XYZ file of C-alpha atoms in Angstrom:
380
model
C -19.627 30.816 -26.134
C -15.800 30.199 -25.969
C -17.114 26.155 -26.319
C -17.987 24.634 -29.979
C -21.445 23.606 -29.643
C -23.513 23.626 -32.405
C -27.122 23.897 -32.291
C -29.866 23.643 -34.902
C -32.564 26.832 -35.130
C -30.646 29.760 -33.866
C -31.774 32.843 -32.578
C -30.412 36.185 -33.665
C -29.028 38.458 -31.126
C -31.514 40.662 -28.941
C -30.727 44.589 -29.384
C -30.266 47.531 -27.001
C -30.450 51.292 -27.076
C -27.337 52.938 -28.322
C -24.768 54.350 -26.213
C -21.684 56.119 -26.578
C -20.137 59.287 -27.681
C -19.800 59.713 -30.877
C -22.489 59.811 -34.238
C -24.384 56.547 -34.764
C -23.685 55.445 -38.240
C -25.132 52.223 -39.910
C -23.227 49.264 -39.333
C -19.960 48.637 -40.973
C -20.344 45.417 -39.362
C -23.458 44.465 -38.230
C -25.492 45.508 -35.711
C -27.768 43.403 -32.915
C -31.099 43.331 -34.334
C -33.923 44.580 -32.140
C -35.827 42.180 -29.972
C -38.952 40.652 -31.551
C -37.025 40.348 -35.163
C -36.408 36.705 -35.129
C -34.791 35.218 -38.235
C -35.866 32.054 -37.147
C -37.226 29.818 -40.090
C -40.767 30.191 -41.279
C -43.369 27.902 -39.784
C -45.743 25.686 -42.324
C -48.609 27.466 -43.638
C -51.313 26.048 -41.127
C -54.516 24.795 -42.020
C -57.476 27.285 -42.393
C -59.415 25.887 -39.516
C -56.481 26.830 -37.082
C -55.792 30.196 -38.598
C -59.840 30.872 -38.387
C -59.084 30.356 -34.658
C -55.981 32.766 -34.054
C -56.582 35.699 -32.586
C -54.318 38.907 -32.841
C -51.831 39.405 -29.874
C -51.402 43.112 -28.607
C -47.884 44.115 -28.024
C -46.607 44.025 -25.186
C -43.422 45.897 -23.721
C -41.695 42.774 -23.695
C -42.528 42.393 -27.649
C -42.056 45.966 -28.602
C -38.771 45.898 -31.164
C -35.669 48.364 -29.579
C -33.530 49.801 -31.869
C -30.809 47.637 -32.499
C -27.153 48.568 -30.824
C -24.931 50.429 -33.808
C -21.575 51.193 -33.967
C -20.721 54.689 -33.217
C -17.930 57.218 -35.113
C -15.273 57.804 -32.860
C -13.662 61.205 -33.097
C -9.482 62.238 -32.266
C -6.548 61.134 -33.328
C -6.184 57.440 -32.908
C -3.834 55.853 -30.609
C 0.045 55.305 -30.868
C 0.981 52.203 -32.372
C 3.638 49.293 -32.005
C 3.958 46.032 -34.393
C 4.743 43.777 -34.862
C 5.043 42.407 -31.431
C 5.508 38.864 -30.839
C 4.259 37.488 -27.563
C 6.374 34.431 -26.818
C 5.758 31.598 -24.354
C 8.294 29.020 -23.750
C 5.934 27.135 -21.076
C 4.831 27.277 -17.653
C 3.741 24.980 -14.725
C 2.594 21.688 -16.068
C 2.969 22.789 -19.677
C 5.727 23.024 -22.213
C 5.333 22.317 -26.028
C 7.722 19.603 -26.610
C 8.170 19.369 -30.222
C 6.222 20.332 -33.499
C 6.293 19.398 -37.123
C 4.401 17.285 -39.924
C 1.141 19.244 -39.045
C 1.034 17.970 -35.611
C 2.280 19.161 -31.965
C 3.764 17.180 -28.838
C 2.858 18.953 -25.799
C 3.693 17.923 -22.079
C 0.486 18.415 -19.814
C 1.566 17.490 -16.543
C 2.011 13.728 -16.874
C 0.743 13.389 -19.842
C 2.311 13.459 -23.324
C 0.092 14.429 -25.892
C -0.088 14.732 -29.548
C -2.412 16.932 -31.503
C -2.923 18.315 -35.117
C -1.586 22.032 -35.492
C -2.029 22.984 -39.500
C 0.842 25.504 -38.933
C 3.359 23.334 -38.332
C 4.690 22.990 -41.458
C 8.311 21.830 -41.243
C 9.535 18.558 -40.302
C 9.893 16.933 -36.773
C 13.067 17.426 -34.747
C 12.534 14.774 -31.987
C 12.510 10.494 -33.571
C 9.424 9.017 -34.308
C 9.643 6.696 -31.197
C 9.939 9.526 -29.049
C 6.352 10.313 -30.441
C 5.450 7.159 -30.873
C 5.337 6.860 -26.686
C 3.060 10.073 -26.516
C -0.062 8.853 -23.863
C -2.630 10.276 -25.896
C -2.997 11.130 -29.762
C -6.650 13.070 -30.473
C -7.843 11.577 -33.953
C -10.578 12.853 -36.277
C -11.292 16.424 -37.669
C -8.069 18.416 -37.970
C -9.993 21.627 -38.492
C -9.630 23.110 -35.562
C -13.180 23.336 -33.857
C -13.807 19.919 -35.371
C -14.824 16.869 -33.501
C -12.473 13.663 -32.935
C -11.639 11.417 -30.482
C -8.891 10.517 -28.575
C -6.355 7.279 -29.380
C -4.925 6.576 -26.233
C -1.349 4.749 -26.748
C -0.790 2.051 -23.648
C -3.758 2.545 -21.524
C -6.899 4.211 -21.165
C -6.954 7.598 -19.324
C -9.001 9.372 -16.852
C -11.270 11.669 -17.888
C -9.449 14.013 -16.091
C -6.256 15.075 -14.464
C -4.719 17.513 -12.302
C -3.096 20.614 -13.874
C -0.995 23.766 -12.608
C -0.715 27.167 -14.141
C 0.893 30.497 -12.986
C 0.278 29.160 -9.388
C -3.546 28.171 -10.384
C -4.658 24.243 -9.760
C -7.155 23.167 -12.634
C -8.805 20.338 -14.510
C -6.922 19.241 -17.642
C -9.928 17.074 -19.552
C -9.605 14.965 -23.124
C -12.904 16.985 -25.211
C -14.447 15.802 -28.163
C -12.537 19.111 -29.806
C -9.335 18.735 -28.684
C -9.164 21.250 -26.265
C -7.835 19.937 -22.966
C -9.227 22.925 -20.939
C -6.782 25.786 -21.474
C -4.716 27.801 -23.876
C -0.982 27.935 -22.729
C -0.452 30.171 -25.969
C -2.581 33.347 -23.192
C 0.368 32.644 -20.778
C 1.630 35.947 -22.357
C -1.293 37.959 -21.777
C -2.008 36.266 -18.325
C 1.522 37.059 -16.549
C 1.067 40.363 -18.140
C -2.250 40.932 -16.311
C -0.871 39.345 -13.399
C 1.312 42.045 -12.918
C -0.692 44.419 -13.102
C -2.868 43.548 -10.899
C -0.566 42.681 -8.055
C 1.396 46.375 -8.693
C -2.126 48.049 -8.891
C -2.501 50.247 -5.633
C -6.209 49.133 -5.493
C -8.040 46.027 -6.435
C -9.090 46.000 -10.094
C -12.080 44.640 -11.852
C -11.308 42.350 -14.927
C -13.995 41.062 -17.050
C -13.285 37.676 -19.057
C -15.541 37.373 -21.857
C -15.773 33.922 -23.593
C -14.274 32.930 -20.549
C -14.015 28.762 -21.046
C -12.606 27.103 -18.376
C -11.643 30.267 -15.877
C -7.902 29.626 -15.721
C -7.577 33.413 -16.618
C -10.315 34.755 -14.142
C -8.549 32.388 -11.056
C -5.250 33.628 -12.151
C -6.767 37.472 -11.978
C -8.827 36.531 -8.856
C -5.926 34.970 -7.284
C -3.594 38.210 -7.801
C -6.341 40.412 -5.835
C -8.791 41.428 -8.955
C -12.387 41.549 -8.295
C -13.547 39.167 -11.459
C -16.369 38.516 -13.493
C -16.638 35.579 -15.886
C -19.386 35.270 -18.726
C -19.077 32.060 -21.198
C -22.275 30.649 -22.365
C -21.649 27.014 -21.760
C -22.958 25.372 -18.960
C -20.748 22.755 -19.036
C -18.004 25.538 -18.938
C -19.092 27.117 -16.256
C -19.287 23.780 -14.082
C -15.919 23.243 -14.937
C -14.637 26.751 -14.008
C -16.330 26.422 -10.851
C -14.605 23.210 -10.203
C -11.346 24.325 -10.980
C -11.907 27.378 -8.315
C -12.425 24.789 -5.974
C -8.963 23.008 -7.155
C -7.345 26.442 -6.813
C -8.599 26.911 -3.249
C -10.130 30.162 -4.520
C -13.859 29.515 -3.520
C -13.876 32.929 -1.180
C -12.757 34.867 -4.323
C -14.810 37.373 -5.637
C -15.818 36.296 -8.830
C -19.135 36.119 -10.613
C -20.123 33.312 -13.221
C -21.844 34.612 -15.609
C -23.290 31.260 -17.870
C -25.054 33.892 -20.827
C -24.348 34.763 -24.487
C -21.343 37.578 -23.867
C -22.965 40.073 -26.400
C -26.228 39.667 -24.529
C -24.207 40.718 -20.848
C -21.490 43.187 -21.939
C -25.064 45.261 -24.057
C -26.720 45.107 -20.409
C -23.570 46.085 -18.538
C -23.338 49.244 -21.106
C -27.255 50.228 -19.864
C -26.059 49.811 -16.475
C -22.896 51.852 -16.998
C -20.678 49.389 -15.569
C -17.180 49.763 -16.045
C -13.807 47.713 -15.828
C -10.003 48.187 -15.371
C -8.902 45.130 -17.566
C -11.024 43.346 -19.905
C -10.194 40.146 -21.675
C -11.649 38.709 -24.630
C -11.429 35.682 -26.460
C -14.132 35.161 -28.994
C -14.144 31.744 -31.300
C -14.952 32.766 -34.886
C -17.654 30.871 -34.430
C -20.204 29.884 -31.702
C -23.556 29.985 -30.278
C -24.978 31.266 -27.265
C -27.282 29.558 -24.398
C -30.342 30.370 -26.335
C -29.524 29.976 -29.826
C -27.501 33.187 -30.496
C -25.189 33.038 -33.069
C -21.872 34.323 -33.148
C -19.918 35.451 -36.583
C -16.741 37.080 -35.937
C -16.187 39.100 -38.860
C -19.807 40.639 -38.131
C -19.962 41.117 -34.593
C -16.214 41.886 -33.373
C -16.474 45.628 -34.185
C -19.380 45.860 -32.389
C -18.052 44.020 -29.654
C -14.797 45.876 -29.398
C -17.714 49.169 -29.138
C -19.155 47.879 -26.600
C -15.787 46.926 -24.383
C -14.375 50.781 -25.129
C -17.565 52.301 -23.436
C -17.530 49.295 -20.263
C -13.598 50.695 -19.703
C -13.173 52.298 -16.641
C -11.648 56.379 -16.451
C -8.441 54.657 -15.002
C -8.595 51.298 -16.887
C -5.187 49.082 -17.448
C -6.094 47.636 -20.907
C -8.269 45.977 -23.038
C -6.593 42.819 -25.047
C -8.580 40.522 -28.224
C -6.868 37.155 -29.532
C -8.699 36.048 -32.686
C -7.694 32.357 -33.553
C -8.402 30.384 -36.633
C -9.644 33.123 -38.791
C -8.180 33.733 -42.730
C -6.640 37.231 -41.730
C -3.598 39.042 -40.461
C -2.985 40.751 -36.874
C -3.262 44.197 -38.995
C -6.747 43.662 -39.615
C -7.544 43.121 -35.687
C -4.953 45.716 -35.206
C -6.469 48.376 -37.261
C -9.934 47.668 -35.520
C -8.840 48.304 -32.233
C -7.279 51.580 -33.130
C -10.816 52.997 -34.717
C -12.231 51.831 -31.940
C -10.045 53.605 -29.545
C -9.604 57.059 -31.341
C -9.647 59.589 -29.142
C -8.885 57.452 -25.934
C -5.371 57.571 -26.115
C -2.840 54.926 -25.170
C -0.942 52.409 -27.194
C -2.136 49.529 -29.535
C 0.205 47.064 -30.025
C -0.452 44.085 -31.884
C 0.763 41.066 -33.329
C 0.847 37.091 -32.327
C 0.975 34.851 -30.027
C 3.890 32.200 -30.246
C 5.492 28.896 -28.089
C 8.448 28.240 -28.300
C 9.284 24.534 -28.401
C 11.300 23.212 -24.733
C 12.180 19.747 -25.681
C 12.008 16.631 -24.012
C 13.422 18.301 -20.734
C 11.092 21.871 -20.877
C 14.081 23.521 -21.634
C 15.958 23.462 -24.378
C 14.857 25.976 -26.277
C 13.324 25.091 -30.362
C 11.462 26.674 -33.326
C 8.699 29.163 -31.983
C 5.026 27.548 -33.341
C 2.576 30.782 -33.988
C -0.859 30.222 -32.273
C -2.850 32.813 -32.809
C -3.254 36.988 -33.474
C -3.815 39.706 -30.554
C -4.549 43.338 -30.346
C -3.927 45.032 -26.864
C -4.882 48.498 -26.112
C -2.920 49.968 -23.035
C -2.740 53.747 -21.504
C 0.247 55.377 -21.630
């Protein structure tokens, strides 16, 4: 779901049995309805000769409503805290931000030179129009930020695609009808901080990457020795992940794709009593799953957060949420993840992600442009 697609007639989210220590309470947020509690729109009244004709359908266990998956209280003190901590990126591989101002970004991508709209950049440009002026792509349209555009290409018209580099990864950059090119440089942070981790961990580690996108995250995990699995809902997402493993030479990795709604999986992995040493999340504040599920951040993310505490392994390295585009400060995220973790231990520390603008040359060093909020839970 870490894709914008919108789709007419959604479903609501199936349910599960509860799980987890703790008392159930009613939602605070709400919960996943049971299964067989559509809030699909009515149907027409049909005529009387059809309903004369319908017969009554027994249930079947397939039909038979579950009760829906609540939050639970968490007991014990709740964990230590540090904020505000700012997460800065000043580029990597391929990428550096160039220059920022007038609501708009310059950003090197490999060969390319591109300009998009960034609503936080509110102060002027440092870099001459005519050095922006001879970006090779400018994306047009909707400047909210999962709105859809096109892209103006300056000179000459460009590939669909081009080759990208990341942390030692080879991907797919690609011009989308949202802007996106195919990653988020602004996780850098969180990526060589998993990194790490993995490669110092004395065993390999399983990392789940929910709302995964393009896998840039999951190869950079898979490619440090973590056993990986990757759930995004979109298809097209999860062809282009696989063809970026491909790029990345990683095709013997052990990772599973996952293409399903990533409420849907991480409720089944809970059942299952699955567990993981790092989990990633990355949620849109707004999306829809494979089958019509809908996504609202503000409704679901405790939930979700839930769910993640009880898929954490005994020895588990952390568990880290970036929220983007949403009306709302890091404390709020921050605060969340601290209920959610009472009694676990640890450290929260929270804050935002920043880049630092390189310049023309990738490095000399400009104003830092804030991207989005995080929340990380580590052990101690």
């Amino acid at each position: 779901m870490k894709n914008k697609e919108r789709r007419p007639g959604a479903k609501p989210f199936p349910g599960a049995k509860a799980k987890g220590s703790g008392t159930e309470r009613p939602a605070t947020a709400k919960p996943y309805p049971a299964k067989g509690r559509d809030e699909r729109p009515a149907r027409p009244p049909r005529r009387e000769t059809e309903a004369a004709k319908a017969k009554p359908h027994a249930q079947t266990p397939e039909t038979v409503a579950e009760p829906a998956r609540v939050l639970t209280v968490r007991n014990g003190e709740r964990p230590a805290e540090r904020v505000p901590l700012i997460l800065e990126s000043s580029g990597a591989g391929d990428f550096h931000l160039i220059d920022s101002g007038d609501g708009l970004k310059l950003e090197q991508y490999g060969p390319y030179r591109i300009v998009r709209p960034e609503a936080q950049a509110l102060w002027p440009k440092a870099l001459p129009t005519h050095v922006w002026d001879k970006a090779d792509a400018m994306f047009t349209g909707d400047t909210d930020e999962d709105g859809m555009g096109r892209w103006r290409f300056q000179r000459e018209a460009l590939g669909e695609t081009w080759p990208l580099s990341l942390l030692g990864v080879d991907f797919h950059g690609r011009f989308t009808a949202f802007r996106h090119v195919g990653v988020f440089p602004e996780q850098i942070a969180h990526w060589s901080w998993m990194k790490e981790k993995i490669e110092a961990a004395d065993r390999p580690l399983k990392v789940l990457n929910l709302f995964g996108y393009t896998g840039v995250a999951s190869l950079v995990a898979a490619a440090a020795g973590a056993e990986v699995t990757h759930v995004d809902a979109s298809k097209k997402a999860i062809g282009w992940a696989r063809e970026n493993q491909s790029l990345s030479r990683l095709d013997k990795a052990p990772i599973r794709w996952i293409c399903e709604d990533a409420m849907k999986f991480i409720l089944r992995e809970e059942r299952r009593g699955h567990h993981y040493d790092i989990i990633l999340t990355d949620p849109p504040k707004f999306g829809r799953g494979p089958n019509g599920e809908v996504w609202q951040l503000f409704d679901h993310l405790p939930l979700m957060l839930d769910i993640c505490r009880e898929l954490l392994a005994p020895k588990a390295v952390g568990l880290v949420l970036t929220a983007y585009s949403i009306r709302a400060s890091f404390y709020s995220i921050h605060e969340l993840m601290r209920e959610t973790m009472r009694g676990k231990g640890g450290l929260v520390e929270s804050g935002e992600l920043v880049i630092r603008e390189a310049g023309l040359d990738g490095k000399t060093p400009g104003r830092a442009l804030s991207t989005s909020l995080f929340s990380r839970w580590v052990p101690k």
